């Protein structure tokens, strides 16, 4: 697997203009997904960042949906696959600046499950580990409390926060509380973001983490956030906004104007594609095929470049 | 009551006051049986793993809307008649 992120300008893995247009049509926006040796690399056309990851200024990792505590035929060993994902991150050949777990760390929000996943995350070879909660980490009254005890240090409100590194502004949101049909942010959190970004220059790259997608991926299955439009309208002035989420247990990317959305693979088990079958039931794959449907994501950023290069890898 | 394929079945159940209703989760994912926010209803199950059950005896006539807090698009109603 090459570390290159080929751009539209050709080269060994480069895409022709025609391919680029076709890919754009598939995904409803100007995002290119390049499949190389079974792995998917995406980037924004026009961002000439065909540089190797080793030269990147900022490298971080997203893992998602470990569902520690799940038991079932879709994955008889979620602890094992999450441990394998952690090993894979530790074997990337570089030390990521941070690792973000984008939610559903646990399956049932129990203190024991939170303890276990926190202990496992401490094995990561990185300076900082971040998280946002999933709806499986938010069950009942005790779930949100246990989540915040384990992962909510230095957060505001129900657990949201922001931070800056390498000139990128990161915002981590909670959209798994007070649910009605879809994910929900609430006015307090939207006000936090409004104040948080007020002083930022419009060319600051923005990365927003949430568990449930901030775009309407498939509202029938709850794959959307009811007040996301209110949130995202505040980001129109920025030249680069990248939203990274979990929840849907499959890769999906989409661009709307200046905003690019990337749903990540889980480390537990896949869900069906939107609308395939009656419900987002865990998919039971033939033996040996599970690791093709789960994995980890690395994101590279070069200072002065607006776009981030997102690279999704299957579980090794 | 059965929970299958991320749906409560039947979606509307009518029972007489004093009836004990039991929900069984047959799905591979967990679900809850929880009264709708703001409804003031009494249903408040823990997260039900596969084959786990939750029961509640309805004593007061009325309409009891409920949902799954993990998958809030799952909604249903119990009608309790005198
Ligand atoms: Cu549910």
mmCIF file of C-alpha atoms and ligand atoms in Angstrom:
data_model
loop_
_atom_site.group_PDB
_atom_site.id
_atom_site.type_symbol
_atom_site.label_atom_id
_atom_site.label_comp_id
_atom_site.label_asym_id
_atom_site.label_seq_id
_atom_site.Cartn_x
_atom_site.Cartn_y
_atom_site.Cartn_z
ATOM 1 C CA UNK A 1 0.000 0.000 0.000
ATOM 2 C CA UNK A 2 1.437 3.338 -1.011
ATOM 3 C CA UNK A 3 1.123 6.269 1.356
ATOM 4 C CA UNK A 4 0.549 8.579 -1.582
ATOM 5 C CA UNK A 5 -2.668 10.448 -1.953
ATOM 6 C CA UNK A 6 -2.840 10.845 -5.706
ATOM 7 C CA UNK A 7 -4.464 13.961 -7.034
ATOM 8 C CA UNK A 8 -6.437 14.513 -10.215
ATOM 9 C CA UNK A 9 -3.324 15.383 -12.156
ATOM 10 C CA UNK A 10 -2.358 11.909 -13.251
ATOM 11 C CA UNK A 11 0.595 9.840 -12.131
ATOM 12 C CA UNK A 12 0.590 6.132 -11.555
ATOM 13 C CA UNK A 13 -2.552 6.107 -9.440
ATOM 14 C CA UNK A 14 -3.857 9.466 -10.589
ATOM 15 C CA UNK A 15 -7.347 9.803 -11.896
ATOM 16 C CA UNK A 16 -8.298 11.106 -15.268
ATOM 17 C CA UNK A 17 -10.662 14.029 -15.399
ATOM 18 C CA UNK A 18 -13.385 11.659 -16.630
ATOM 19 C CA UNK A 19 -12.903 9.313 -13.673
ATOM 20 C CA UNK A 20 -12.951 12.261 -11.355
ATOM 21 C CA UNK A 21 -16.263 13.465 -12.704
ATOM 22 C CA UNK A 22 -17.722 9.986 -12.449
ATOM 23 C CA UNK A 23 -16.629 9.633 -8.845
ATOM 24 C CA UNK A 24 -18.009 13.054 -8.067
ATOM 25 C CA UNK A 25 -21.343 12.046 -9.497
ATOM 26 C CA UNK A 26 -21.487 8.936 -7.359
ATOM 27 C CA UNK A 27 -20.954 10.816 -4.188
ATOM 28 C CA UNK A 28 -22.934 13.919 -4.995
ATOM 29 C CA UNK A 29 -20.047 16.256 -4.602
ATOM 30 C CA UNK A 30 -16.493 17.069 -5.357
ATOM 31 C CA UNK A 31 -14.727 14.371 -3.442
ATOM 32 C CA UNK A 32 -12.499 11.779 -4.988
ATOM 33 C CA UNK A 33 -12.238 8.294 -3.612
ATOM 34 C CA UNK A 34 -9.327 6.355 -4.977
ATOM 35 C CA UNK A 35 -9.179 2.623 -4.452
ATOM 36 C CA UNK A 36 -5.626 1.327 -4.280
ATOM 37 C CA UNK A 37 -4.991 -2.286 -3.335
ATOM 38 C CA UNK A 38 -8.447 -2.473 -1.812
ATOM 39 C CA UNK A 39 -8.007 0.617 0.302
ATOM 40 C CA UNK A 40 -9.854 3.834 -0.117
ATOM 41 C CA UNK A 41 -8.165 7.190 -0.167
ATOM 42 C CA UNK A 42 -10.162 10.331 -0.540
ATOM 43 C CA UNK A 43 -9.219 13.908 -1.042
ATOM 44 C CA UNK A 44 -10.603 17.100 -2.423
ATOM 45 C CA UNK A 45 -9.775 17.702 -6.077
ATOM 46 C CA UNK A 46 -7.500 20.655 -6.534
ATOM 47 C CA UNK A 47 -5.620 20.034 -3.337
ATOM 48 C CA UNK A 48 -2.264 19.094 -4.752
ATOM 49 C CA UNK A 49 -1.117 17.056 -1.805
ATOM 50 C CA UNK A 50 0.466 14.054 -3.424
ATOM 51 C CA UNK A 51 2.994 14.086 -0.592
ATOM 52 C CA UNK A 52 3.777 11.025 1.516
ATOM 53 C CA UNK A 53 2.315 10.802 4.990
ATOM 54 C CA UNK A 54 5.816 10.981 6.459
ATOM 55 C CA UNK A 55 5.990 14.621 5.399
ATOM 56 C CA UNK A 56 2.625 15.557 6.889
ATOM 57 C CA UNK A 57 2.602 18.178 9.618
ATOM 58 C CA UNK A 58 -0.292 16.593 11.480
ATOM 59 C CA UNK A 59 -1.258 12.939 11.501
ATOM 60 C CA UNK A 60 -4.133 11.646 13.537
ATOM 61 C CA UNK A 61 -6.207 8.488 13.709
ATOM 62 C CA UNK A 62 -9.929 7.865 14.012
ATOM 63 C CA UNK A 63 -11.262 4.595 15.402
ATOM 64 C CA UNK A 64 -14.960 4.010 15.905
ATOM 65 C CA UNK A 65 -17.736 1.787 17.174
ATOM 66 C CA UNK A 66 -15.816 -0.756 19.229
ATOM 67 C CA UNK A 67 -19.063 -1.834 20.986
ATOM 68 C CA UNK A 68 -17.132 -3.458 23.824
ATOM 69 C CA UNK A 69 -19.605 -5.824 25.515
ATOM 70 C CA UNK A 70 -21.445 -6.868 22.335
ATOM 71 C CA UNK A 71 -21.973 -10.584 21.973
ATOM 72 C CA UNK A 72 -23.413 -12.122 18.844
ATOM 73 C CA UNK A 73 -22.689 -13.918 15.609
ATOM 74 C CA UNK A 74 -21.775 -10.682 13.788
ATOM 75 C CA UNK A 75 -18.601 -10.559 15.894
ATOM 76 C CA UNK A 76 -17.913 -13.172 18.562
ATOM 77 C CA UNK A 77 -14.869 -11.250 19.803
ATOM 78 C CA UNK A 78 -15.283 -7.457 19.703
ATOM 79 C CA UNK A 79 -12.491 -7.155 22.256
ATOM 80 C CA UNK A 80 -10.168 -9.056 19.939
ATOM 81 C CA UNK A 81 -10.959 -6.961 16.883
ATOM 82 C CA UNK A 82 -10.595 -3.728 18.874
ATOM 83 C CA UNK A 83 -7.244 -4.936 20.210
ATOM 84 C CA UNK A 84 -6.208 -5.723 16.617
ATOM 85 C CA UNK A 85 -7.231 -2.202 15.558
ATOM 86 C CA UNK A 86 -5.103 -0.742 18.364
ATOM 87 C CA UNK A 87 -2.155 -2.891 17.238
ATOM 88 C CA UNK A 88 -2.658 -1.668 13.701
ATOM 89 C CA UNK A 89 -2.530 1.964 14.858
ATOM 90 C CA UNK A 90 0.638 1.181 16.821
ATOM 91 C CA UNK A 91 2.156 -0.342 13.663
ATOM 92 C CA UNK A 92 1.420 2.509 11.255
ATOM 93 C CA UNK A 93 5.073 3.437 11.032
ATOM 94 C CA UNK A 94 4.474 6.841 12.568
ATOM 95 C CA UNK A 95 3.196 8.028 15.908
ATOM 96 C CA UNK A 96 -0.148 9.777 15.443
ATOM 97 C CA UNK A 97 -0.517 13.159 17.137
ATOM 98 C CA UNK A 98 -3.744 11.920 18.638
ATOM 99 C CA UNK A 99 -6.372 9.210 18.345
ATOM 100 C CA UNK A 100 -10.085 9.998 18.349
ATOM 101 C CA UNK A 101 -12.645 7.316 19.186
ATOM 102 C CA UNK A 102 -15.835 8.510 17.545
ATOM 103 C CA UNK A 103 -18.296 6.749 19.818
ATOM 104 C CA UNK A 104 -20.076 3.562 20.751
ATOM 105 C CA UNK A 105 -17.005 2.699 22.752
ATOM 106 C CA UNK A 106 -19.235 0.349 24.756
ATOM 107 C CA UNK A 107 -22.296 -1.651 23.829
ATOM 108 C CA UNK A 108 -24.372 -1.106 26.976
ATOM 109 C CA UNK A 109 -22.785 1.845 28.848
ATOM 110 C CA UNK A 110 -21.854 -0.246 31.887
ATOM 111 C CA UNK A 111 -19.024 0.916 34.173
ATOM 112 C CA UNK A 112 -17.154 -2.345 33.498
ATOM 113 C CA UNK A 113 -17.358 -1.812 29.733
ATOM 114 C CA UNK A 114 -16.133 1.786 30.076
ATOM 115 C CA UNK A 115 -13.257 0.586 32.265
ATOM 116 C CA UNK A 116 -12.288 -2.043 29.743
ATOM 117 C CA UNK A 117 -12.338 0.236 26.709
ATOM 118 C CA UNK A 118 -10.448 2.957 28.568
ATOM 119 C CA UNK A 119 -7.787 0.475 29.601
ATOM 120 C CA UNK A 120 -7.476 -0.753 25.998
ATOM 121 C CA UNK A 121 -7.210 2.793 24.622
ATOM 122 C CA UNK A 122 -4.345 3.433 27.046
ATOM 123 C CA UNK A 123 -2.311 0.926 24.990
ATOM 124 C CA UNK A 124 -2.250 3.345 22.043
ATOM 125 C CA UNK A 125 1.142 4.782 21.188
ATOM 126 C CA UNK A 126 0.062 8.414 20.997
ATOM 127 C CA UNK A 127 0.168 11.536 23.128
ATOM 128 C CA UNK A 128 -3.559 12.062 23.450
ATOM 129 C CA UNK A 129 -6.692 9.982 23.185
ATOM 130 C CA UNK A 130 -10.021 11.747 22.647
ATOM 131 C CA UNK A 131 -13.585 10.472 22.429
ATOM 132 C CA UNK A 132 -17.132 11.502 21.657
ATOM 133 C CA UNK A 133 -20.012 9.408 23.008
ATOM 134 C CA UNK A 134 -22.269 7.175 20.935
ATOM 135 C CA UNK A 135 -25.878 6.369 21.761
ATOM 136 C CA UNK A 136 -24.655 3.050 23.166
ATOM 137 C CA UNK A 137 -22.537 5.072 25.623
ATOM 138 C CA UNK A 138 -25.570 7.163 26.572
ATOM 139 C CA UNK A 139 -28.061 4.559 27.806
ATOM 140 C CA UNK A 140 -30.307 5.515 30.704
ATOM 141 C CA UNK A 141 -29.267 8.035 33.351
ATOM 142 C CA UNK A 142 -26.127 6.155 34.322
ATOM 143 C CA UNK A 143 -24.657 5.809 30.815
ATOM 144 C CA UNK A 144 -23.908 9.500 30.231
ATOM 145 C CA UNK A 145 -22.594 9.753 33.800
ATOM 146 C CA UNK A 146 -20.269 6.769 33.390
ATOM 147 C CA UNK A 147 -19.092 8.054 30.009
ATOM 148 C CA UNK A 148 -18.211 11.459 31.402
ATOM 149 C CA UNK A 149 -16.451 9.898 34.359
ATOM 150 C CA UNK A 150 -14.261 7.880 31.996
ATOM 151 C CA UNK A 151 -13.778 10.336 29.111
ATOM 152 C CA UNK A 152 -15.292 13.682 30.053
ATOM 153 C CA UNK A 153 -12.380 15.403 31.798
ATOM 154 C CA UNK A 154 -11.957 18.990 30.620
ATOM 155 C CA UNK A 155 -15.177 18.982 28.632
ATOM 156 C CA UNK A 156 -18.073 21.431 28.743
ATOM 157 C CA UNK A 157 -21.836 20.979 28.931
ATOM 158 C CA UNK A 158 -22.778 17.369 28.240
ATOM 159 C CA UNK A 159 -19.236 16.541 27.190
ATOM 160 C CA UNK A 160 -18.392 18.741 24.191
ATOM 161 C CA UNK A 161 -15.043 20.519 23.687
ATOM 162 C CA UNK A 162 -12.657 21.966 21.146
ATOM 163 C CA UNK A 163 -8.907 22.135 20.713
ATOM 164 C CA UNK A 164 -6.275 23.412 18.296
ATOM 165 C CA UNK A 165 -3.166 21.820 16.941
ATOM 166 C CA UNK A 166 -0.959 22.490 13.893
ATOM 167 C CA UNK A 167 -3.247 25.353 12.869
ATOM 168 C CA UNK A 168 -6.334 23.118 12.649
ATOM 169 C CA UNK A 169 -9.348 23.752 14.867
ATOM 170 C CA UNK A 170 -11.022 20.582 16.169
ATOM 171 C CA UNK A 171 -14.524 20.455 17.628
ATOM 172 C CA UNK A 172 -15.878 17.335 19.364
ATOM 173 C CA UNK A 173 -19.647 17.206 19.695
ATOM 174 C CA UNK A 174 -22.236 15.142 21.583
ATOM 175 C CA UNK A 175 -25.297 14.303 19.491
ATOM 176 C CA UNK A 176 -26.496 11.168 21.270
ATOM 177 C CA UNK A 177 -28.476 12.706 24.135
ATOM 178 C CA UNK A 178 -32.082 13.926 24.138
ATOM 179 C CA UNK A 179 -32.788 11.938 20.993
ATOM 180 C CA UNK A 180 -36.216 11.966 19.444
ATOM 181 C CA UNK A 181 -35.814 10.466 15.987
ATOM 182 C CA UNK A 182 -32.357 11.519 14.930
ATOM 183 C CA UNK A 183 -29.163 12.735 16.517
ATOM 184 C CA UNK A 184 -29.560 15.989 18.405
ATOM 185 C CA UNK A 185 -27.159 18.767 19.415
ATOM 186 C CA UNK A 186 -29.341 21.225 21.326
ATOM 187 C CA UNK A 187 -29.139 24.981 21.650
ATOM 188 C CA UNK A 188 -26.560 25.038 24.447
ATOM 189 C CA UNK A 189 -24.101 23.115 22.305
ATOM 190 C CA UNK A 190 -24.816 25.183 19.182
ATOM 191 C CA UNK A 191 -24.222 28.346 21.252
ATOM 192 C CA UNK A 192 -20.940 26.884 22.464
ATOM 193 C CA UNK A 193 -19.827 26.341 18.874
ATOM 194 C CA UNK A 194 -20.950 29.823 17.822
ATOM 195 C CA UNK A 195 -18.737 31.414 20.477
ATOM 196 C CA UNK A 196 -15.966 28.880 19.932
ATOM 197 C CA UNK A 197 -15.477 29.772 16.256
ATOM 198 C CA UNK A 198 -16.290 33.482 16.455
ATOM 199 C CA UNK A 199 -12.660 34.596 16.570
ATOM 200 C CA UNK A 200 -11.319 32.160 13.983
ATOM 201 C CA UNK A 201 -10.017 33.304 10.649
ATOM 202 C CA UNK A 202 -12.001 31.843 7.741
ATOM 203 C CA UNK A 203 -9.014 30.000 6.356
ATOM 204 C CA UNK A 204 -8.557 27.963 9.552
ATOM 205 C CA UNK A 205 -9.206 24.332 8.630
ATOM 206 C CA UNK A 206 -12.023 22.921 10.763
ATOM 207 C CA UNK A 207 -12.540 19.297 11.772
ATOM 208 C CA UNK A 208 -15.770 18.340 13.537
ATOM 209 C CA UNK A 209 -16.159 14.979 15.280
ATOM 210 C CA UNK A 210 -19.546 13.535 16.170
ATOM 211 C CA UNK A 211 -20.854 10.017 16.583
ATOM 212 C CA UNK A 212 -24.045 10.303 14.534
ATOM 213 C CA UNK A 213 -23.558 11.820 11.061
ATOM 214 C CA UNK A 214 -24.184 15.545 10.708
ATOM 215 C CA UNK A 215 -25.606 14.924 7.234
ATOM 216 C CA UNK A 216 -28.825 13.089 6.373
ATOM 217 C CA UNK A 217 -27.316 9.720 5.447
ATOM 218 C CA UNK A 218 -30.513 7.743 6.069
ATOM 219 C CA UNK A 219 -32.961 9.366 8.488
ATOM 220 C CA UNK A 220 -35.300 6.332 8.453
ATOM 221 C CA UNK A 221 -32.654 4.501 10.471
ATOM 222 C CA UNK A 222 -31.773 7.529 12.559
ATOM 223 C CA UNK A 223 -28.681 8.276 10.464
ATOM 224 C CA UNK A 224 -28.797 12.047 10.668
ATOM 225 C CA UNK A 225 -28.919 14.920 13.178
ATOM 226 C CA UNK A 226 -32.092 16.976 13.440
ATOM 227 C CA UNK A 227 -30.453 20.335 14.163
ATOM 228 C CA UNK A 228 -27.246 19.874 12.143
ATOM 229 C CA UNK A 229 -28.281 22.445 9.528
ATOM 230 C CA UNK A 230 -28.369 25.106 12.251
ATOM 231 C CA UNK A 231 -24.862 24.106 13.279
ATOM 232 C CA UNK A 232 -23.354 23.791 9.815
ATOM 233 C CA UNK A 233 -24.771 27.101 8.602
ATOM 234 C CA UNK A 234 -22.275 28.772 10.949
ATOM 235 C CA UNK A 235 -19.408 27.193 9.003
ATOM 236 C CA UNK A 236 -20.205 28.560 5.549
ATOM 237 C CA UNK A 237 -17.484 31.198 5.778
ATOM 238 C CA UNK A 238 -14.702 28.625 6.281
ATOM 239 C CA UNK A 239 -12.709 27.371 3.342
ATOM 240 C CA UNK A 240 -12.279 23.816 4.678
ATOM 241 C CA UNK A 241 -14.639 21.917 6.990
ATOM 242 C CA UNK A 242 -14.270 18.157 7.522
ATOM 243 C CA UNK A 243 -16.871 16.230 9.531
ATOM 244 C CA UNK A 244 -15.797 12.791 10.780
ATOM 245 C CA UNK A 245 -18.394 10.449 12.273
ATOM 246 C CA UNK A 246 -19.089 6.836 13.159
ATOM 247 C CA UNK A 247 -22.459 5.218 13.950
ATOM 248 C CA UNK A 248 -23.267 3.828 10.509
ATOM 249 C CA UNK A 249 -20.603 1.076 10.594
ATOM 250 C CA UNK A 250 -19.479 1.610 6.992
ATOM 251 C CA UNK A 251 -17.477 3.954 4.832
ATOM 252 C CA UNK A 252 -19.345 6.792 3.224
ATOM 253 C CA UNK A 253 -18.191 10.193 2.004
ATOM 254 C CA UNK A 254 -20.027 13.188 0.701
ATOM 255 C CA UNK A 255 -19.414 16.862 0.040
ATOM 256 C CA UNK A 256 -21.892 19.684 0.464
ATOM 257 C CA UNK A 257 -20.407 23.016 -0.569
ATOM 258 C CA UNK A 258 -17.365 23.660 1.614
ATOM 259 C CA UNK A 259 -18.131 20.765 3.961
ATOM 260 C CA UNK A 260 -16.936 17.178 3.511
ATOM 261 C CA UNK A 261 -18.376 14.307 5.536
ATOM 262 C CA UNK A 262 -16.664 10.966 6.142
ATOM 263 C CA UNK A 263 -18.365 8.078 7.949
ATOM 264 C CA UNK A 264 -15.797 5.647 9.332
ATOM 265 C CA UNK A 265 -15.568 1.891 9.456
ATOM 266 C CA UNK A 266 -16.259 0.359 12.871
ATOM 267 C CA UNK A 267 -13.976 -2.082 14.649
ATOM 268 C CA UNK A 268 -16.915 -4.363 15.587
ATOM 269 C CA UNK A 269 -19.203 -5.382 12.680
ATOM 270 C CA UNK A 270 -20.769 -3.748 9.632
ATOM 271 C CA UNK A 271 -24.311 -2.530 9.115
ATOM 272 C CA UNK A 272 -26.171 -2.905 5.811
ATOM 273 C CA UNK A 273 -26.096 -0.124 3.263
ATOM 274 C CA UNK A 274 -28.923 2.390 3.801
ATOM 275 C CA UNK A 275 -32.292 0.767 3.179
ATOM 276 C CA UNK A 276 -30.920 -2.703 2.468
ATOM 277 C CA UNK A 277 -33.104 -4.891 4.648
ATOM 278 C CA UNK A 278 -35.579 -3.959 7.361
ATOM 279 C CA UNK A 279 -33.218 -2.375 9.883
ATOM 280 C CA UNK A 280 -29.582 -1.584 10.709
ATOM 281 C CA UNK A 281 -29.054 -5.140 11.947
ATOM 282 C CA UNK A 282 -25.464 -6.284 12.492
ATOM 283 C CA UNK A 283 -24.365 -8.052 9.310
ATOM 284 C CA UNK A 284 -23.064 -11.604 9.791
ATOM 285 C CA UNK A 285 -20.305 -12.172 7.232
ATOM 286 C CA UNK A 286 -18.803 -15.497 6.163
ATOM 287 C CA UNK A 287 -15.796 -16.570 8.231
ATOM 288 C CA UNK A 288 -12.684 -14.559 7.444
ATOM 289 C CA UNK A 289 -14.536 -11.713 5.767
ATOM 290 C CA UNK A 290 -15.208 -9.603 8.842
ATOM 291 C CA UNK A 291 -11.839 -7.887 8.775
ATOM 292 C CA UNK A 292 -12.601 -6.489 5.314
ATOM 293 C CA UNK A 293 -15.560 -4.581 6.740
ATOM 294 C CA UNK A 294 -13.842 -3.096 9.788
ATOM 295 C CA UNK A 295 -10.707 -1.019 10.217
ATOM 296 C CA UNK A 296 -9.079 2.260 11.159
ATOM 297 C CA UNK A 297 -8.711 5.693 9.551
ATOM 298 C CA UNK A 298 -5.687 7.939 9.354
ATOM 299 C CA UNK A 299 -5.876 11.612 8.456
ATOM 300 C CA UNK A 300 -2.906 13.665 7.237
ATOM 301 C CA UNK A 301 -2.654 17.418 7.074
ATOM 302 C CA UNK A 302 -0.028 19.631 5.514
ATOM 303 C CA UNK A 303 0.099 23.170 6.870
ATOM 304 C CA UNK A 304 -0.865 25.696 4.224
ATOM 305 C CA UNK A 305 -3.011 23.106 2.464
ATOM 306 C CA UNK A 306 -6.715 23.517 3.003
ATOM 307 C CA UNK A 307 -7.780 19.929 2.565
ATOM 308 C CA UNK A 308 -7.058 16.980 4.791
ATOM 309 C CA UNK A 309 -6.186 13.597 3.303
ATOM 310 C CA UNK A 310 -8.366 10.849 4.728
ATOM 311 C CA UNK A 311 -7.152 7.281 4.353
ATOM 312 C CA UNK A 312 -9.232 4.288 5.419
ATOM 313 C CA UNK A 313 -7.560 0.955 6.046
ATOM 314 C CA UNK A 314 -9.144 -2.424 6.563
ATOM 315 C CA UNK A 315 -8.227 -4.368 9.653
ATOM 316 C CA UNK A 316 -4.872 -5.974 8.990
ATOM 317 C CA UNK B 1 -44.784 -7.850 22.663
ATOM 318 C CA UNK B 2 -41.859 -8.655 20.446
ATOM 319 C CA UNK B 3 -38.964 -6.451 19.437
ATOM 320 C CA UNK B 4 -37.721 -7.642 16.070
ATOM 321 C CA UNK B 5 -35.855 -5.976 13.215
ATOM 322 C CA UNK B 6 -35.753 -2.706 15.139
ATOM 323 C CA UNK B 7 -39.520 -2.490 15.525
ATOM 324 C CA UNK B 8 -42.010 -3.028 18.336
ATOM 325 C CA UNK B 9 -44.661 -5.496 17.307
ATOM 326 C CA UNK B 10 -47.522 -4.824 17.304
ATOM 327 C CA UNK B 11 -47.026 -1.049 16.946
ATOM 328 C CA UNK B 12 -50.238 -0.417 18.886
ATOM 329 C CA UNK B 13 -51.306 -2.798 21.639
ATOM 330 C CA UNK B 14 -54.689 -2.446 23.367
ATOM 331 C CA UNK B 15 -55.089 -4.055 26.793
ATOM 332 C CA UNK B 16 -57.438 -3.780 29.766
ATOM 333 C CA UNK B 17 -56.258 -2.028 32.931
ATOM 334 C CA UNK B 18 -54.469 -4.473 35.194
ATOM 335 C CA UNK B 19 -52.782 -6.317 32.326
ATOM 336 C CA UNK B 20 -49.112 -7.169 32.588
ATOM 337 C CA UNK B 21 -47.309 -6.592 29.289
ATOM 338 C CA UNK B 22 -43.961 -8.256 28.548
ATOM 339 C CA UNK B 23 -41.522 -7.178 25.833
ATOM 340 C CA UNK B 24 -38.965 -9.660 24.478
ATOM 341 C CA UNK B 25 -36.000 -8.439 22.460
ATOM 342 C CA UNK B 26 -35.233 -10.924 19.687
ATOM 343 C CA UNK B 27 -32.755 -8.630 17.886
ATOM 344 C CA UNK B 28 -28.971 -9.035 17.914
ATOM 345 C CA UNK B 29 -28.675 -5.410 19.075
ATOM 346 C CA UNK B 30 -29.862 -4.013 22.397
ATOM 347 C CA UNK B 31 -33.041 -1.973 22.787
ATOM 348 C CA UNK B 32 -34.937 -0.180 25.534
ATOM 349 C CA UNK B 33 -38.636 0.215 26.279
ATOM 350 C CA UNK B 34 -38.933 3.814 27.462
ATOM 351 C CA UNK B 35 -41.890 6.185 27.783
ATOM 352 C CA UNK B 36 -41.683 9.094 25.346
ATOM 353 C CA UNK B 37 -40.002 12.181 26.747
ATOM 354 C CA UNK B 38 -42.557 14.588 28.143
ATOM 355 C CA UNK B 39 -45.292 11.943 28.220
ATOM 356 C CA UNK B 40 -44.793 11.341 31.933
ATOM 357 C CA UNK B 41 -45.195 7.643 31.229
ATOM 358 C CA UNK B 42 -43.997 4.823 33.491
ATOM 359 C CA UNK B 43 -41.998 2.632 31.083
ATOM 360 C CA UNK B 44 -38.300 2.598 31.865
ATOM 361 C CA UNK B 45 -36.482 -0.614 30.997
ATOM 362 C CA UNK B 46 -32.771 -1.172 31.176
ATOM 363 C CA UNK B 47 -31.017 -1.924 27.907
ATOM 364 C CA UNK B 48 -32.334 -5.321 26.849
ATOM 365 C CA UNK B 49 -29.768 -7.642 25.299
ATOM 366 C CA UNK B 50 -30.868 -10.424 22.957
ATOM 367 C CA UNK B 51 -33.655 -12.553 24.487
ATOM 368 C CA UNK B 52 -33.973 -10.332 27.550
ATOM 369 C CA UNK B 53 -37.438 -9.234 28.637
ATOM 370 C CA UNK B 54 -39.097 -6.310 30.378
ATOM 371 C CA UNK B 55 -42.549 -6.338 31.965
ATOM 372 C CA UNK B 56 -44.912 -3.665 33.205
ATOM 373 C CA UNK B 57 -48.440 -3.911 34.634
ATOM 374 C CA UNK B 58 -50.673 -1.088 33.436
ATOM 375 C CA UNK B 59 -53.147 -0.078 36.161
ATOM 376 C CA UNK B 60 -54.414 3.245 34.787
ATOM 377 C CA UNK B 61 -56.391 3.588 31.531
ATOM 378 C CA UNK B 62 -54.753 5.872 28.991
ATOM 379 C CA UNK B 63 -52.408 6.115 26.041
ATOM 380 C CA UNK B 64 -48.765 5.225 26.641
ATOM 381 C CA UNK B 65 -46.368 6.175 23.821
ATOM 382 C CA UNK B 66 -42.880 4.724 24.117
ATOM 383 C CA UNK B 67 -39.644 4.332 22.169
ATOM 384 C CA UNK B 68 -36.149 2.870 22.265
ATOM 385 C CA UNK B 69 -33.646 5.410 23.589
ATOM 386 C CA UNK B 70 -30.807 3.732 21.684
ATOM 387 C CA UNK B 71 -32.734 3.771 18.390
ATOM 388 C CA UNK B 72 -35.256 6.573 18.835
ATOM 389 C CA UNK B 73 -36.858 5.985 15.443
ATOM 390 C CA UNK B 74 -38.419 2.892 17.042
ATOM 391 C CA UNK B 75 -41.756 4.029 18.462
ATOM 392 C CA UNK B 76 -45.004 2.326 19.504
ATOM 393 C CA UNK B 77 -48.008 2.780 21.789
ATOM 394 C CA UNK B 78 -49.918 0.846 24.433
ATOM 395 C CA UNK B 79 -53.623 1.744 24.787
ATOM 396 C CA UNK B 80 -55.048 0.813 28.171
ATOM 397 C CA UNK B 81 -58.841 0.633 28.413
ATOM 398 C CA UNK B 82 -60.888 0.528 31.657
HETATM 399 CU CU1 LIG C 1 -33.099 0.080 19.926
#
